[in-house]
C-alpha cells in the first residue's frame, strides 16, 4: 500500500470514529499520530486503518480502533496523569495513552509481546512508558496510586481488588467485565471517597484476563 493510500485510509478512519461517538479532539489527534500499521503483523498492514480488530502475535488481538478510542475517551486522561495499563498486547493502546498522559506503566503476561511492544514504542520515541512482564491482576504497587487504570482484557465477575486498591482518589478505571453469561460489559469505575461507582458503557469482546 502506498503512503498516500495509507493516509487516505487513516482519514476515513478518523471520520468513522467521529460517527461512532468519539468527540474528544485529544483522543482523535492521538489516534491520528500513532501509526497503527506498525503494531499489526506485516501481512495485515494494509488493513491497519480499517475499523476492525486484528490478530497479533501469541494468538492475541489488537482492539478495533473505535473501541480503543471510546475506552480512551471514557478514561478522560490528561498530561498530569499517572496511568496503569493491563494487557500491553501490541503496545498500540499504550502508545495512545503515552501521548495523552504524564507516564504509563503497562503490564503484559506474555514476555514476547512485551518485548515487541517495548521495541515499537522505542522506535516511536515514546519515552514516558515502562513495560513490565507479569500478572496485571496484581497491579503495580511500586508506582501506585494511579490516576487512571485501563484494562484491555476481560476480568471475570468483577474488577480485581488489587487494581481497585491502587486507584487514586477521584481516579477512573475502564475495564471489560465478563458477566458470566457469555457477555462482556465495558465499565467505567470512579473512586469517590471510599466508594466505587460503576457505570456500564456497552457490550464488548476481549480476550480473558488470565490470573497467573
Ligand atoms: N491493548 C492491546 C490489546 C490487548 S489484548 C493492544 O492495543 O494491542 C489483551 C492482552 O492482555 C493480551 O496480550 C494478553 O496476553 C494480556 N493479558 C491477559 N491476562 C493478563 C494479565 N493477567 N496480566 C497482564 N496481561 C494480561
PDB file of C-alpha atoms and ligand atoms in Angstrom:
ATOM      1  CA  UNK A   1       0.000   0.000   0.000  1.00  0.00           C
ATOM      2  CA  UNK A   2       1.351   3.457  -0.911  1.00  0.00           C
ATOM      3  CA  UNK A   3       1.827   6.208   1.670  1.00  0.00           C
ATOM      4  CA  UNK A   4      -0.982   8.175   0.006  1.00  0.00           C
ATOM      5  CA  UNK A   5      -3.374   5.215   0.259  1.00  0.00           C
ATOM      6  CA  UNK A   6      -2.439   4.705   3.934  1.00  0.00           C
ATOM      7  CA  UNK A   7      -3.075   8.388   4.624  1.00  0.00           C
ATOM      8  CA  UNK A   8      -6.445   8.264   2.869  1.00  0.00           C
ATOM      9  CA  UNK A   9      -7.491   5.200   4.869  1.00  0.00           C
ATOM     10  CA  UNK A  10      -6.371   6.945   8.061  1.00  0.00           C
ATOM     11  CA  UNK A  11      -8.545   9.986   7.273  1.00  0.00           C
ATOM     12  CA  UNK A  12     -11.520   7.687   6.594  1.00  0.00           C
ATOM     13  CA  UNK A  13     -10.910   6.004   9.951  1.00  0.00           C
ATOM     14  CA  UNK A  14     -10.923   9.325  11.839  1.00  0.00           C
ATOM     15  CA  UNK A  15     -14.271  10.210  10.201  1.00  0.00           C
ATOM     16  CA  UNK A  16     -15.634   6.791  11.157  1.00  0.00           C
ATOM     17  CA  UNK A  17     -14.531   7.300  14.786  1.00  0.00           C
ATOM     18  CA  UNK A  18     -16.356  10.653  14.871  1.00  0.00           C
ATOM     19  CA  UNK A  19     -19.526   8.985  13.574  1.00  0.00           C
ATOM     20  CA  UNK A  20     -19.134   6.320  16.277  1.00  0.00           C
ATOM     21  CA  UNK A  21     -19.216   8.927  19.035  1.00  0.00           C
ATOM     22  CA  UNK A  22     -15.559   9.831  19.541  1.00  0.00           C
ATOM     23  CA  UNK A  23     -15.625  13.609  20.017  1.00  0.00           C
ATOM     24  CA  UNK A  24     -12.568  14.233  22.230  1.00  0.00           C
ATOM     25  CA  UNK A  25     -10.125  16.013  19.934  1.00  0.00           C
ATOM     26  CA  UNK A  26      -7.106  14.990  22.033  1.00  0.00           C
ATOM     27  CA  UNK A  27      -8.055  11.337  21.588  1.00  0.00           C
ATOM     28  CA  UNK A  28      -8.614  11.809  17.848  1.00  0.00           C
ATOM     29  CA  UNK A  29      -5.209  13.527  17.440  1.00  0.00           C
ATOM     30  CA  UNK A  30      -3.505  10.740  19.399  1.00  0.00           C
ATOM     31  CA  UNK A  31      -5.108   8.146  17.100  1.00  0.00           C
ATOM     32  CA  UNK A  32      -4.045  10.204  14.092  1.00  0.00           C
ATOM     33  CA  UNK A  33      -0.444  10.440  15.268  1.00  0.00           C
ATOM     34  CA  UNK A  34       0.191   6.779  16.201  1.00  0.00           C
ATOM     35  CA  UNK A  35       0.970   4.606  13.133  1.00  0.00           C
ATOM     36  CA  UNK A  36      -1.274   1.548  13.726  1.00  0.00           C
ATOM     37  CA  UNK A  37       0.318  -0.146  10.694  1.00  0.00           C
ATOM     38  CA  UNK A  38       3.487  -0.647  12.788  1.00  0.00           C
ATOM     39  CA  UNK A  39       1.601  -2.511  15.516  1.00  0.00           C
ATOM     40  CA  UNK A  40      -0.003  -5.213  13.363  1.00  0.00           C
ATOM     41  CA  UNK A  41       1.648  -8.174  11.651  1.00  0.00           C
ATOM     42  CA  UNK A  42       3.119  -7.100   8.261  1.00  0.00           C
ATOM     43  CA  UNK A  43       0.550  -9.121   6.282  1.00  0.00           C
ATOM     44  CA  UNK A  44      -2.262  -7.054   7.824  1.00  0.00           C
ATOM     45  CA  UNK A  45      -0.599  -3.645   7.389  1.00  0.00           C
ATOM     46  CA  UNK A  46      -2.925  -2.665   4.527  1.00  0.00           C
ATOM     47  CA  UNK A  47      -5.921  -3.277   6.819  1.00  0.00           C
ATOM     48  CA  UNK A  48      -4.461  -1.360   9.746  1.00  0.00           C
ATOM     49  CA  UNK A  49      -6.704   1.706   9.323  1.00  0.00           C
ATOM     50  CA  UNK A  50      -9.901  -0.262   8.926  1.00  0.00           C
ATOM     51  CA  UNK A  51     -12.115  -0.158  11.994  1.00  0.00           C
ATOM     52  CA  UNK A  52     -11.537  -3.807  12.861  1.00  0.00           C
ATOM     53  CA  UNK A  53      -9.658  -5.852  15.473  1.00  0.00           C
ATOM     54  CA  UNK A  54      -6.676  -7.733  14.001  1.00  0.00           C
ATOM     55  CA  UNK A  55      -4.608 -10.718  15.157  1.00  0.00           C
ATOM     56  CA  UNK A  56      -1.189 -10.034  16.702  1.00  0.00           C
ATOM     57  CA  UNK A  57       1.490 -12.483  17.916  1.00  0.00           C
ATOM     58  CA  UNK A  58       0.748 -15.159  20.564  1.00  0.00           C
ATOM     59  CA  UNK A  59      -2.905 -15.525  19.489  1.00  0.00           C
ATOM     60  CA  UNK A  60      -3.878 -12.156  20.968  1.00  0.00           C
ATOM     61  CA  UNK A  61      -5.645  -9.263  19.231  1.00  0.00           C
ATOM     62  CA  UNK A  62      -5.183  -5.550  18.745  1.00  0.00           C
ATOM     63  CA  UNK A  63      -8.575  -3.987  19.515  1.00  0.00           C
ATOM     64  CA  UNK A  64     -10.844  -2.277  16.998  1.00  0.00           C
ATOM     65  CA  UNK A  65      -9.916   1.443  16.739  1.00  0.00           C
ATOM     66  CA  UNK A  66     -13.440   2.545  17.768  1.00  0.00           C
ATOM     67  CA  UNK A  67     -13.093   0.545  20.998  1.00  0.00           C
ATOM     68  CA  UNK A  68      -9.587   1.921  21.684  1.00  0.00           C
ATOM     69  CA  UNK A  69     -10.865   5.469  21.086  1.00  0.00           C
ATOM     70  CA  UNK A  70     -14.070   5.112  23.142  1.00  0.00           C
ATOM     71  CA  UNK A  71     -12.189   3.473  26.041  1.00  0.00           C
ATOM     72  CA  UNK A  72      -9.538   6.207  25.968  1.00  0.00           C
ATOM     73  CA  UNK A  73     -12.222   8.898  25.852  1.00  0.00           C
ATOM     74  CA  UNK A  74     -14.007   7.279  28.835  1.00  0.00           C
ATOM     75  CA  UNK A  75     -10.709   7.262  30.767  1.00  0.00           C
ATOM     76  CA  UNK A  76     -10.502  11.089  30.495  1.00  0.00           C
ATOM     77  CA  UNK A  77      -6.690  11.248  30.543  1.00  0.00           C
ATOM     78  CA  UNK A  78      -4.651  14.452  30.842  1.00  0.00           C
ATOM     79  CA  UNK A  79      -0.914  15.122  30.791  1.00  0.00           C
ATOM     80  CA  UNK A  80      -0.899  15.300  34.598  1.00  0.00           C
ATOM     81  CA  UNK A  81      -1.985  11.678  34.978  1.00  0.00           C
ATOM     82  CA  UNK A  82      -0.081   8.554  36.041  1.00  0.00           C
ATOM     83  CA  UNK A  83      -1.642   5.683  34.107  1.00  0.00           C
ATOM     84  CA  UNK A  84      -1.580   1.920  34.648  1.00  0.00           C
ATOM     85  CA  UNK A  85      -2.456  -0.314  31.702  1.00  0.00           C
ATOM     86  CA  UNK A  86      -3.083  -4.054  31.976  1.00  0.00           C
ATOM     87  CA  UNK A  87      -2.547  -6.073  28.780  1.00  0.00           C
ATOM     88  CA  UNK A  88       0.122  -4.283  26.707  1.00  0.00           C
ATOM     89  CA  UNK A  89      -0.519  -6.615  23.741  1.00  0.00           C
ATOM     90  CA  UNK A  90       0.895  -4.924  20.644  1.00  0.00           C
ATOM     91  CA  UNK A  91       1.539  -1.706  22.576  1.00  0.00           C
ATOM     92  CA  UNK A  92      -0.887   0.285  20.402  1.00  0.00           C
ATOM     93  CA  UNK A  93      -3.213   1.353  23.220  1.00  0.00           C
ATOM     94  CA  UNK A  94      -0.091   2.002  25.330  1.00  0.00           C
ATOM     95  CA  UNK A  95       1.212   4.413  22.678  1.00  0.00           C
ATOM     96  CA  UNK A  96      -2.105   6.297  22.640  1.00  0.00           C
ATOM     97  CA  UNK A  97      -2.027   6.580  26.450  1.00  0.00           C
ATOM     98  CA  UNK A  98       1.628   7.706  26.319  1.00  0.00           C
ATOM     99  CA  UNK A  99       0.666  10.584  24.004  1.00  0.00           C
ATOM    100  CA  UNK A 100      -2.037  11.776  26.403  1.00  0.00           C
ATOM    101  CA  UNK A 101      -0.601  11.224  29.895  1.00  0.00           C
ATOM    102  CA  UNK A 102       2.424  12.046  32.044  1.00  0.00           C
ATOM    103  CA  UNK A 103       3.602   8.459  32.497  1.00  0.00           C
ATOM    104  CA  UNK A 104       2.343   4.956  31.708  1.00  0.00           C
ATOM    105  CA  UNK A 105       3.143   1.664  33.412  1.00  0.00           C
ATOM    106  CA  UNK A 106       1.955  -1.215  31.229  1.00  0.00           C
ATOM    107  CA  UNK A 107       1.852  -4.860  32.336  1.00  0.00           C
ATOM    108  CA  UNK A 108       1.748  -7.846  29.971  1.00  0.00           C
ATOM    109  CA  UNK A 109       1.906 -11.521  30.996  1.00  0.00           C
ATOM    110  CA  UNK A 110       3.492 -12.735  27.731  1.00  0.00           C
ATOM    111  CA  UNK A 111       7.217 -11.774  27.582  1.00  0.00           C
ATOM    112  CA  UNK A 112       7.394 -11.941  23.753  1.00  0.00           C
ATOM    113  CA  UNK A 113       4.561  -9.428  23.322  1.00  0.00           C
ATOM    114  CA  UNK A 114       6.051  -7.132  25.953  1.00  0.00           C
ATOM    115  CA  UNK A 115       9.437  -7.180  24.173  1.00  0.00           C
ATOM    116  CA  UNK A 116       7.851  -6.318  20.805  1.00  0.00           C
ATOM    117  CA  UNK A 117       5.767  -3.530  22.338  1.00  0.00           C
ATOM    118  CA  UNK A 118       8.877  -2.098  24.046  1.00  0.00           C
ATOM    119  CA  UNK A 119      10.736  -2.062  20.724  1.00  0.00           C
ATOM    120  CA  UNK A 120       7.864  -0.334  18.894  1.00  0.00           C
ATOM    121  CA  UNK A 121       7.496   2.434  21.471  1.00  0.00           C
ATOM    122  CA  UNK A 122      11.268   2.996  21.457  1.00  0.00           C
ATOM    123  CA  UNK A 123      11.136   3.398  17.670  1.00  0.00           C
ATOM    124  CA  UNK A 124       8.360   5.960  18.063  1.00  0.00           C
ATOM    125  CA  UNK A 125      10.455   7.743  20.748  1.00  0.00           C
ATOM    126  CA  UNK A 126       7.681   7.479  23.319  1.00  0.00           C
ATOM    127  CA  UNK A 127       9.826   7.554  26.443  1.00  0.00           C
ATOM    128  CA  UNK A 128       7.273   8.074  29.220  1.00  0.00           C
ATOM    129  CA  UNK A 129       6.350   4.373  29.297  1.00  0.00           C
ATOM    130  CA  UNK A 130       7.629   1.500  31.413  1.00  0.00           C
ATOM    131  CA  UNK A 131       6.701  -2.042  30.404  1.00  0.00           C
ATOM    132  CA  UNK A 132       6.534  -4.841  32.952  1.00  0.00           C
ATOM    133  CA  UNK A 133       6.113  -8.582  32.454  1.00  0.00           C
ATOM    134  CA  UNK A 134       3.793 -10.212  34.974  1.00  0.00           C
ATOM    135  CA  UNK A 135       0.274 -10.772  36.195  1.00  0.00           C
ATOM    136  CA  UNK A 136      -1.543  -7.478  35.822  1.00  0.00           C
ATOM    137  CA  UNK A 137      -4.343  -8.508  38.180  1.00  0.00           C
ATOM    138  CA  UNK A 138      -1.863  -7.657  40.962  1.00  0.00           C
ATOM    139  CA  UNK A 139      -1.367  -4.157  39.566  1.00  0.00           C
ATOM    140  CA  UNK A 140       1.961  -2.383  40.073  1.00  0.00           C
ATOM    141  CA  UNK A 141       2.124  -1.407  43.773  1.00  0.00           C
ATOM    142  CA  UNK A 142       5.616   0.177  43.438  1.00  0.00           C
ATOM    143  CA  UNK A 143       4.206   3.058  41.406  1.00  0.00           C
ATOM    144  CA  UNK A 144       0.681   3.235  42.916  1.00  0.00           C
ATOM    145  CA  UNK A 145      -1.615   5.081  43.257  1.00  0.00           C
ATOM    146  CA  UNK A 146      -2.667   5.625  39.652  1.00  0.00           C
ATOM    147  CA  UNK A 147      -4.946   8.420  38.438  1.00  0.00           C
ATOM    148  CA  UNK A 148      -6.172   6.205  35.627  1.00  0.00           C
ATOM    149  CA  UNK A 149      -6.251   2.429  35.073  1.00  0.00           C
ATOM    150  CA  UNK A 150      -7.044   0.883  31.689  1.00  0.00           C
ATOM    151  CA  UNK A 151      -7.614  -2.865  31.443  1.00  0.00           C
ATOM    152  CA  UNK A 152      -7.692  -4.341  27.925  1.00  0.00           C
ATOM    153  CA  UNK A 153      -8.547  -7.968  28.765  1.00  0.00           C
ATOM    154  CA  UNK A 154     -11.843  -9.137  30.269  1.00  0.00           C
ATOM    155  CA  UNK A 155     -11.917  -9.662  34.053  1.00  0.00           C
ATOM    156  CA  UNK A 156     -14.244 -12.335  35.376  1.00  0.00           C
ATOM    157  CA  UNK A 157     -17.223 -11.206  37.511  1.00  0.00           C
ATOM    158  CA  UNK A 158     -15.573  -8.079  38.940  1.00  0.00           C
ATOM    159  CA  UNK A 159     -12.571  -5.746  38.775  1.00  0.00           C
ATOM    160  CA  UNK A 160      -9.558  -7.272  40.613  1.00  0.00           C
ATOM    161  CA  UNK A 161      -9.309  -5.929  44.202  1.00  0.00           C
ATOM    162  CA  UNK A 162      -5.607  -5.056  43.829  1.00  0.00           C
ATOM    163  CA  UNK A 163      -6.457  -2.719  40.933  1.00  0.00           C
ATOM    164  CA  UNK A 164      -9.274  -1.018  42.864  1.00  0.00           C
ATOM    165  CA  UNK A 165      -6.845  -0.543  45.797  1.00  0.00           C
ATOM    166  CA  UNK A 166      -4.290   1.133  43.504  1.00  0.00           C
ATOM    167  CA  UNK A 167      -6.738   3.680  42.099  1.00  0.00           C
ATOM    168  CA  UNK A 168      -6.120   7.248  43.338  1.00  0.00           C
ATOM    169  CA  UNK A 169      -8.880   9.374  44.884  1.00  0.00           C
ATOM    170  CA  UNK A 170     -11.155  10.613  42.103  1.00  0.00           C
ATOM    171  CA  UNK A 171      -9.398   8.081  39.867  1.00  0.00           C
ATOM    172  CA  UNK A 172     -11.031   6.345  36.909  1.00  0.00           C
ATOM    173  CA  UNK A 173     -10.707   2.753  35.737  1.00  0.00           C
ATOM    174  CA  UNK A 174     -12.031   1.432  32.416  1.00  0.00           C
ATOM    175  CA  UNK A 175     -12.399  -2.349  32.366  1.00  0.00           C
ATOM    176  CA  UNK A 176     -14.321  -5.023  30.452  1.00  0.00           C
ATOM    177  CA  UNK A 177     -16.010  -7.494  32.813  1.00  0.00           C
ATOM    178  CA  UNK A 178     -17.272 -10.942  31.860  1.00  0.00           C
ATOM    179  CA  UNK A 179     -20.708 -11.201  33.452  1.00  0.00           C
ATOM    180  CA  UNK A 180     -20.608 -14.978  33.485  1.00  0.00           C
ATOM    181  CA  UNK A 181     -23.358 -15.352  30.878  1.00  0.00           C
ATOM    182  CA  UNK A 182     -21.020 -15.219  27.914  1.00  0.00           C
ATOM    183  CA  UNK A 183     -21.451 -11.440  27.778  1.00  0.00           C
ATOM    184  CA  UNK A 184     -18.779  -8.863  28.450  1.00  0.00           C
ATOM    185  CA  UNK A 185     -19.680  -5.347  29.524  1.00  0.00           C
ATOM    186  CA  UNK A 186     -17.317  -2.409  29.493  1.00  0.00           C
ATOM    187  CA  UNK A 187     -17.405  -0.465  32.790  1.00  0.00           C
ATOM    188  CA  UNK A 188     -16.119   2.899  33.906  1.00  0.00           C
ATOM    189  CA  UNK A 189     -15.368   2.763  37.630  1.00  0.00           C
ATOM    190  CA  UNK A 190     -14.753   6.002  39.517  1.00  0.00           C
ATOM    191  CA  UNK A 191     -13.398   6.195  43.047  1.00  0.00           C
ATOM    192  CA  UNK A 192     -15.417   8.698  45.056  1.00  0.00           C
ATOM    193  CA  UNK A 193     -14.171   8.785  48.655  1.00  0.00           C
ATOM    194  CA  UNK A 194     -14.304   5.212  49.848  1.00  0.00           C
ATOM    195  CA  UNK A 195     -16.930   4.123  47.306  1.00  0.00           C
ATOM    196  CA  UNK A 196     -16.554   2.869  43.764  1.00  0.00           C
ATOM    197  CA  UNK A 197     -19.206   3.971  41.285  1.00  0.00           C
ATOM    198  CA  UNK A 198     -19.630   1.594  38.349  1.00  0.00           C
ATOM    199  CA  UNK A 199     -21.183   2.738  35.069  1.00  0.00           C
ATOM    200  CA  UNK A 200     -21.801   0.306  32.178  1.00  0.00           C
ATOM    201  CA  UNK A 201     -20.699   1.639  28.782  1.00  0.00           C
ATOM    202  CA  UNK A 202     -21.739  -1.181  26.443  1.00  0.00           C
ATOM    203  CA  UNK A 203     -21.090  -4.715  25.283  1.00  0.00           C
ATOM    204  CA  UNK A 204     -17.557  -5.613  24.155  1.00  0.00           C
ATOM    205  CA  UNK A 205     -15.471  -8.643  23.203  1.00  0.00           C
ATOM    206  CA  UNK A 206     -11.967  -9.048  24.698  1.00  0.00           C
ATOM    207  CA  UNK A 207      -9.592 -11.935  25.344  1.00  0.00           C
ATOM    208  CA  UNK A 208      -9.773 -13.057  29.000  1.00  0.00           C
ATOM    209  CA  UNK A 209      -7.701 -11.500  31.762  1.00  0.00           C
ATOM    210  CA  UNK A 210      -5.755 -14.523  32.987  1.00  0.00           C
ATOM    211  CA  UNK A 211      -4.699 -14.766  36.626  1.00  0.00           C
ATOM    212  CA  UNK A 212      -1.305 -16.439  36.873  1.00  0.00           C
TER     213      UNK A 212
HETATM  214  N1  LIG B   1      -4.354  -3.261  24.237  1.00  0.00           N
HETATM  215  C1  LIG B   1      -3.708  -4.225  23.382  1.00  0.00           C
HETATM  216  C2  LIG B   1      -4.543  -5.448  23.130  1.00  0.00           C
HETATM  217  C3  LIG B   1      -4.608  -6.270  24.330  1.00  0.00           C
HETATM  218  S1  LIG B   1      -5.115  -7.947  24.074  1.00  0.00           S
HETATM  219  C4  LIG B   1      -3.329  -3.599  22.055  1.00  0.00           C
HETATM  220  O1  LIG B   1      -3.586  -2.401  21.856  1.00  0.00           O
HETATM  221  O2  LIG B   1      -2.733  -4.297  21.224  1.00  0.00           O
HETATM  222  C5  LIG B   1      -5.071  -8.418  25.785  1.00  0.00           C
HETATM  223  C6  LIG B   1      -3.686  -8.655  26.329  1.00  0.00           C
HETATM  224  O3  LIG B   1      -3.837  -8.910  27.716  1.00  0.00           O
HETATM  225  C7  LIG B   1      -3.015  -9.879  25.738  1.00  0.00           C
HETATM  226  O4  LIG B   1      -1.772  -9.513  25.210  1.00  0.00           O
HETATM  227  C8  LIG B   1      -2.864 -10.830  26.932  1.00  0.00           C
HETATM  228  O5  LIG B   1      -1.679 -11.595  26.891  1.00  0.00           O
HETATM  229  C9  LIG B   1      -2.850  -9.848  28.092  1.00  0.00           C
HETATM  230  N2  LIG B   1      -3.220 -10.389  29.401  1.00  0.00           N
HETATM  231  C10 LIG B   1      -4.168 -11.302  29.712  1.00  0.00           C
HETATM  232  N3  LIG B   1      -4.201 -11.515  31.045  1.00  0.00           N
HETATM  233  C11 LIG B   1      -3.234 -10.711  31.585  1.00  0.00           C
HETATM  234  C12 LIG B   1      -2.766 -10.477  32.916  1.00  0.00           C
HETATM  235  N4  LIG B   1      -3.276 -11.096  33.991  1.00  0.00           N
HETATM  236  N5  LIG B   1      -1.779  -9.589  33.099  1.00  0.00           N
HETATM  237  C13 LIG B   1      -1.220  -8.934  32.047  1.00  0.00           C
HETATM  238  N6  LIG B   1      -1.616  -9.108  30.775  1.00  0.00           N
HETATM  239  C14 LIG B   1      -2.614  -9.990  30.542  1.00  0.00           C
END
